[in-house]
mmCIF file with all atom_site columns, C-alpha atoms in Angstrom:
data_model
loop_
_atom_site.group_PDB
_atom_site.id
_atom_site.type_symbol
_atom_site.label_atom_id
_atom_site.label_alt_id
_atom_site.label_comp_id
_atom_site.label_asym_id
_atom_site.label_entity_id
_atom_site.label_seq_id
_atom_site.pdbx_PDB_ins_code
_atom_site.Cartn_x
_atom_site.Cartn_y
_atom_site.Cartn_z
_atom_site.occupancy
_atom_site.B_iso_or_equiv
_atom_site.pdbx_formal_charge
_atom_site.auth_seq_id
_atom_site.auth_comp_id
_atom_site.auth_asym_id
_atom_site.auth_atom_id
_atom_site.pdbx_PDB_model_num
ATOM 1   C CA . MET A 1 1   ? 95.689  111.602 119.386 1.00 0.00 ? 27  MET A CA 1
ATOM 2   C CA . GLN A 1 2   ? 97.501  109.168 116.953 1.00 0.00 ? 28  GLN A CA 1
ATOM 3   C CA . LEU A 1 3   ? 97.369  109.599 113.411 1.00 0.00 ? 29  LEU A CA 1
ATOM 4   C CA . ARG A 1 4   ? 98.349  106.233 111.568 1.00 0.00 ? 30  ARG A CA 1
ATOM 5   C CA . PHE A 1 5   ? 98.389  104.887 108.102 1.00 0.00 ? 31  PHE A CA 1
ATOM 6   C CA . SER A 1 6   ? 99.041  101.544 106.929 1.00 0.00 ? 32  SER A CA 1
ATOM 7   C CA . VAL A 1 7   ? 99.914  100.659 103.390 1.00 0.00 ? 33  VAL A CA 1
ATOM 8   C CA . LEU A 1 8   ? 98.286  97.489  101.564 1.00 0.00 ? 34  LEU A CA 1
ATOM 9   C CA . ALA A 1 9   ? 99.559  96.894  98.181  1.00 0.00 ? 35  ALA A CA 1
ATOM 10  C CA . ARG A 1 10  ? 99.181  95.315  95.465  1.00 0.00 ? 36  ARG A CA 1
ATOM 11  C CA . ASN A 1 11  ? 102.423 96.197  92.987  1.00 0.00 ? 37  ASN A CA 1
ATOM 12  C CA . ARG A 1 12  ? 105.454 95.687  94.546  1.00 0.00 ? 38  ARG A CA 1
ATOM 13  C CA . ALA A 1 13  ? 106.676 98.836  93.186  1.00 0.00 ? 39  ALA A CA 1
ATOM 14  C CA . PHE A 1 14  ? 103.981 100.571 95.328  1.00 0.00 ? 40  PHE A CA 1
ATOM 15  C CA . SER A 1 15  ? 104.383 99.879  98.360  1.00 0.00 ? 41  SER A CA 1
ATOM 16  C CA . LYS A 1 16  ? 108.513 100.290 98.121  1.00 0.00 ? 42  LYS A CA 1
ATOM 17  C CA . ALA A 1 17  ? 107.544 104.251 96.646  1.00 0.00 ? 43  ALA A CA 1
ATOM 18  C CA . MET A 1 18  ? 105.420 104.230 100.204 1.00 0.00 ? 44  MET A CA 1
ATOM 19  C CA . ARG A 1 19  ? 108.552 103.133 102.308 1.00 0.00 ? 45  ARG A CA 1
ATOM 20  C CA . ARG A 1 20  ? 109.926 105.252 100.645 1.00 0.00 ? 46  ARG A CA 1
ATOM 21  C CA . VAL A 1 21  ? 107.965 108.882 101.472 1.00 0.00 ? 47  VAL A CA 1
ATOM 22  C CA . ARG A 1 22  ? 106.980 107.153 104.001 1.00 0.00 ? 48  ARG A CA 1
ATOM 23  C CA . SER A 1 23  ? 109.882 109.215 106.302 1.00 0.00 ? 49  SER A CA 1
ATOM 24  C CA . ARG A 1 24  ? 108.739 112.629 104.830 1.00 0.00 ? 50  ARG A CA 1
ATOM 25  C CA . LEU A 1 25  ? 105.477 112.666 106.877 1.00 0.00 ? 51  LEU A CA 1
ATOM 26  C CA . GLN A 1 26  ? 107.281 111.181 110.119 1.00 0.00 ? 52  GLN A CA 1
ATOM 27  C CA . PRO A 1 27  ? 107.374 114.629 110.843 1.00 0.00 ? 53  PRO A CA 1
ATOM 28  C CA . LEU A 1 28  ? 103.341 115.063 110.081 1.00 0.00 ? 54  LEU A CA 1
ATOM 29  C CA . LEU A 1 29  ? 102.817 111.819 111.667 1.00 0.00 ? 55  LEU A CA 1
ATOM 30  C CA . ASP A 1 30  ? 105.107 112.843 115.865 1.00 0.00 ? 56  ASP A CA 1
ATOM 31  C CA . ALA A 1 31  ? 103.303 116.207 115.099 1.00 0.00 ? 57  ALA A CA 1
ATOM 32  C CA . PHE A 1 32  ? 99.966  115.334 115.441 1.00 0.00 ? 58  PHE A CA 1
ATOM 33  C CA . GLU A 1 33  ? 100.598 113.003 117.928 1.00 0.00 ? 59  GLU A CA 1
ATOM 34  C CA . CYS A 1 34  ? 101.034 115.953 120.267 1.00 0.00 ? 60  CYS A CA 1
ATOM 35  C CA . VAL A 1 35  ? 98.374  117.804 119.672 1.00 0.00 ? 61  VAL A CA 1
ATOM 36  C CA . GLU A 1 36  ? 96.147  118.646 122.601 1.00 0.00 ? 62  GLU A CA 1
ATOM 37  C CA . LEU A 1 37  ? 92.889  118.459 122.100 1.00 0.00 ? 63  LEU A CA 1
ATOM 38  C CA . GLU A 1 38  ? 90.281  119.785 124.137 1.00 0.00 ? 64  GLU A CA 1
ATOM 39  C CA . HIS A 1 39  ? 87.379  117.033 123.081 1.00 0.00 ? 65  HIS A CA 1
ATOM 40  C CA . PRO A 1 40  ? 89.694  114.295 122.355 1.00 0.00 ? 66  PRO A CA 1
ATOM 41  C CA . ILE A 1 41  ? 86.520  111.466 121.025 1.00 0.00 ? 67  ILE A CA 1
ATOM 42  C CA . HIS A 1 42  ? 89.352  108.704 119.766 1.00 0.00 ? 68  HIS A CA 1
ATOM 43  C CA . GLU A 1 43  ? 92.917  107.011 120.561 1.00 0.00 ? 69  GLU A CA 1
ATOM 44  C CA . ALA A 1 44  ? 93.362  107.644 116.661 1.00 0.00 ? 70  ALA A CA 1
ATOM 45  C CA . ILE A 1 45  ? 92.943  107.739 113.494 1.00 0.00 ? 71  ILE A CA 1
ATOM 46  C CA . LEU A 1 46  ? 93.182  104.541 111.008 1.00 0.00 ? 72  LEU A CA 1
ATOM 47  C CA . VAL A 1 47  ? 94.843  105.338 107.643 1.00 0.00 ? 73  VAL A CA 1
ATOM 48  C CA . GLY A 1 48  ? 94.931  101.988 104.707 1.00 0.00 ? 74  GLY A CA 1
ATOM 49  C CA . ILE A 1 49  ? 95.759  103.015 101.614 1.00 0.00 ? 75  ILE A CA 1
ATOM 50  C CA . THR A 1 50  ? 95.750  100.609 98.808  1.00 0.00 ? 76  THR A CA 1
ATOM 51  C CA . ASP A 1 51  ? 96.424  100.818 95.540  1.00 0.00 ? 77  ASP A CA 1
ATOM 52  C CA . ASP A 1 52  ? 93.739  98.312  94.295  1.00 0.00 ? 78  ASP A CA 1
ATOM 53  C CA . GLN A 1 53  ? 91.591  101.167 94.415  1.00 0.00 ? 79  GLN A CA 1
ATOM 54  C CA . GLN A 1 54  ? 91.103  104.101 92.503  1.00 0.00 ? 80  GLN A CA 1
ATOM 55  C CA . PRO A 1 55  ? 92.361  107.521 93.873  1.00 0.00 ? 81  PRO A CA 1
ATOM 56  C CA . GLU A 1 56  ? 89.468  108.922 94.344  1.00 0.00 ? 82  GLU A CA 1
ATOM 57  C CA . PHE A 1 57  ? 88.185  106.093 96.508  1.00 0.00 ? 83  PHE A CA 1
ATOM 58  C CA . PHE A 1 58  ? 87.568  107.225 100.537 1.00 0.00 ? 84  PHE A CA 1
ATOM 59  C CA . GLU A 1 59  ? 85.534  105.461 102.701 1.00 0.00 ? 85  GLU A CA 1
ATOM 60  C CA . GLU A 1 60  ? 85.094  105.434 106.307 1.00 0.00 ? 86  GLU A CA 1
ATOM 61  C CA . VAL A 1 61  ? 85.315  101.571 107.840 1.00 0.00 ? 87  VAL A CA 1
ATOM 62  C CA . GLU A 1 62  ? 82.975  101.205 110.896 1.00 0.00 ? 88  GLU A CA 1
ATOM 63  C CA . ASN A 1 63  ? 85.139  100.466 114.596 1.00 0.00 ? 89  ASN A CA 1
ATOM 64  C CA . ASN A 1 64  ? 83.954  100.396 117.391 1.00 0.00 ? 90  ASN A CA 1
ATOM 65  C CA . ASP A 1 65  ? 87.102  100.385 119.186 1.00 0.00 ? 91  ASP A CA 1
ATOM 66  C CA . GLY A 1 66  ? 88.241  103.684 120.350 1.00 0.00 ? 92  GLY A CA 1
ATOM 67  C CA . PHE A 1 67  ? 89.682  104.828 116.452 1.00 0.00 ? 93  PHE A CA 1
ATOM 68  C CA . PHE A 1 68  ? 88.348  106.431 113.003 1.00 0.00 ? 94  PHE A CA 1
ATOM 69  C CA . GLN A 1 69  ? 89.325  104.586 110.339 1.00 0.00 ? 95  GLN A CA 1
ATOM 70  C CA . VAL A 1 70  ? 89.011  105.308 106.881 1.00 0.00 ? 96  VAL A CA 1
ATOM 71  C CA . MET A 1 71  ? 90.897  103.212 103.566 1.00 0.00 ? 97  MET A CA 1
ATOM 72  C CA . ALA A 1 72  ? 91.358  105.299 101.104 1.00 0.00 ? 98  ALA A CA 1
ATOM 73  C CA . GLY A 1 73  ? 92.626  104.988 97.465  1.00 0.00 ? 99  GLY A CA 1
ATOM 74  C CA . CYS A 1 74  ? 95.926  105.830 95.614  1.00 0.00 ? 100 CYS A CA 1
ATOM 75  C CA . SER A 1 75  ? 98.195  105.310 92.424  1.00 0.00 ? 101 SER A CA 1
ATOM 76  C CA . LEU A 1 76  ? 102.285 105.096 91.472  1.00 0.00 ? 102 LEU A CA 1
ATOM 77  C CA . GLY A 1 77  ? 102.036 107.513 88.805  1.00 0.00 ? 103 GLY A CA 1
ATOM 78  C CA . GLY A 1 78  ? 104.489 109.861 89.497  1.00 0.00 ? 104 GLY A CA 1
ATOM 79  C CA . THR A 1 79  ? 107.221 110.761 91.791  1.00 0.00 ? 105 THR A CA 1
ATOM 80  C CA . ASP A 1 80  ? 108.047 110.069 95.204  1.00 0.00 ? 106 ASP A CA 1
ATOM 81  C CA . ASP A 1 81  ? 107.528 114.364 95.708  1.00 0.00 ? 107 ASP A CA 1
ATOM 82  C CA . GLU A 1 82  ? 103.745 113.856 93.999  1.00 0.00 ? 108 GLU A CA 1
ATOM 83  C CA . LEU A 1 83  ? 103.213 110.808 96.061  1.00 0.00 ? 109 LEU A CA 1
ATOM 84  C CA . ALA A 1 84  ? 104.197 112.176 99.012  1.00 0.00 ? 110 ALA A CA 1
ATOM 85  C CA . GLU A 1 85  ? 101.737 115.013 98.537  1.00 0.00 ? 111 GLU A CA 1
ATOM 86  C CA . ASP A 1 86  ? 98.761  112.878 97.386  1.00 0.00 ? 112 ASP A CA 1
ATOM 87  C CA . VAL A 1 87  ? 98.883  110.279 100.497 1.00 0.00 ? 113 VAL A CA 1
ATOM 88  C CA . PHE A 1 88  ? 99.204  114.391 103.009 1.00 0.00 ? 114 PHE A CA 1
ATOM 89  C CA . VAL A 1 89  ? 96.137  114.652 100.975 1.00 0.00 ? 115 VAL A CA 1
ATOM 90  C CA . ILE A 1 90  ? 94.677  111.927 101.863 1.00 0.00 ? 116 ILE A CA 1
ATOM 91  C CA . LEU A 1 91  ? 95.457  111.913 105.825 1.00 0.00 ? 117 LEU A CA 1
ATOM 92  C CA . GLN A 1 92  ? 93.851  115.922 105.872 1.00 0.00 ? 118 GLN A CA 1
ATOM 93  C CA . LYS A 1 93  ? 90.848  114.153 104.551 1.00 0.00 ? 119 LYS A CA 1
ATOM 94  C CA . ALA A 1 94  ? 90.868  111.856 106.567 1.00 0.00 ? 120 ALA A CA 1
ATOM 95  C CA . MET A 1 95  ? 91.669  114.340 109.631 1.00 0.00 ? 121 MET A CA 1
ATOM 96  C CA . ARG A 1 96  ? 89.232  117.010 108.267 1.00 0.00 ? 122 ARG A CA 1
ATOM 97  C CA . LEU A 1 97  ? 85.963  113.263 108.182 1.00 0.00 ? 123 LEU A CA 1
ATOM 98  C CA . CYS A 1 98  ? 87.064  112.240 112.021 1.00 0.00 ? 124 CYS A CA 1
ATOM 99  C CA . PRO A 1 99  ? 84.431  114.008 113.587 1.00 0.00 ? 125 PRO A CA 1
ATOM 100 C CA . PHE A 1 100 ? 86.085  116.881 115.431 1.00 0.00 ? 126 PHE A CA 1
ATOM 101 C CA . ALA A 1 101 ? 84.234  119.406 117.866 1.00 0.00 ? 127 ALA A CA 1
ATOM 102 C CA . THR A 1 102 ? 84.657  122.648 115.934 1.00 0.00 ? 128 THR A CA 1
ATOM 103 C CA . PRO A 1 103 ? 88.506  124.249 118.287 1.00 0.00 ? 129 PRO A CA 1
ATOM 104 C CA . ASP A 1 104 ? 89.947  120.856 117.472 1.00 0.00 ? 130 ASP A CA 1
ATOM 105 C CA . HIS A 1 105 ? 89.339  120.416 114.016 1.00 0.00 ? 131 HIS A CA 1
ATOM 106 C CA . GLU A 1 106 ? 90.575  124.063 113.265 1.00 0.00 ? 132 GLU A CA 1
ATOM 107 C CA . THR A 1 107 ? 93.579  123.784 115.315 1.00 0.00 ? 133 THR A CA 1
ATOM 108 C CA . LEU A 1 108 ? 94.068  120.341 113.353 1.00 0.00 ? 134 LEU A CA 1
ATOM 109 C CA . GLU A 1 109 ? 93.900  121.954 110.335 1.00 0.00 ? 135 GLU A CA 1
ATOM 110 C CA . ALA A 1 110 ? 96.140  124.416 111.399 1.00 0.00 ? 136 ALA A CA 1
ATOM 111 C CA . LEU A 1 111 ? 98.722  122.134 112.029 1.00 0.00 ? 137 LEU A CA 1
ATOM 112 C CA . PHE A 1 112 ? 98.452  120.426 108.569 1.00 0.00 ? 138 PHE A CA 1
ATOM 113 C CA . ASP A 1 113 ? 99.127  123.959 106.875 1.00 0.00 ? 139 ASP A CA 1
ATOM 114 C CA . ARG A 1 114 ? 102.265 124.530 108.711 1.00 0.00 ? 140 ARG A CA 1
ATOM 115 C CA . MET A 1 115 ? 103.633 120.847 107.713 1.00 0.00 ? 141 MET A CA 1
ATOM 116 C CA . ARG A 1 116 ? 102.715 120.665 104.506 1.00 0.00 ? 142 ARG A CA 1
ATOM 117 C CA . PRO A 1 117 ? 106.065 122.425 103.010 1.00 0.00 ? 143 PRO A CA 1
ATOM 118 C CA . SER A 1 118 ? 107.526 119.845 104.802 1.00 0.00 ? 144 SER A CA 1
ATOM 119 C CA . VAL A 1 119 ? 106.157 117.151 102.873 1.00 0.00 ? 145 VAL A CA 1
ATOM 120 C CA . SER A 1 120 ? 105.161 118.720 99.615  1.00 0.00 ? 146 SER A CA 1
ATOM 121 C CA . ASN A 1 121 ? 109.361 120.400 99.239  1.00 0.00 ? 147 ASN A CA 1
ATOM 122 C CA . SER A 1 122 ? 107.634 123.839 98.660  1.00 0.00 ? 148 SER A CA 1
#
């Protein structure tokens, strides 16, 4: 299963910042794809991240093509470190909202816990 995110930017600075932080999130995306789920239910989780909505905005998008899809708001209000952490939290929230079986949720939670330091530079 894949975890993918796209950027839907109104502000050019937001788009540039998202390109800069994408490489910090790539190890998480790669590791997510390597996880073997006991009960796979979707081909991918697709996350659209936009600066056109407030950071509190988070909405599931209906998708009948084998994908779990959400839209999330995000803002460019701090450093690249803060933006990478914000995107990490959005991706984790999308994973938590996806209706996985309990063992798969636990496996993916452990993955996010393990990968957090590489994204947040903690």
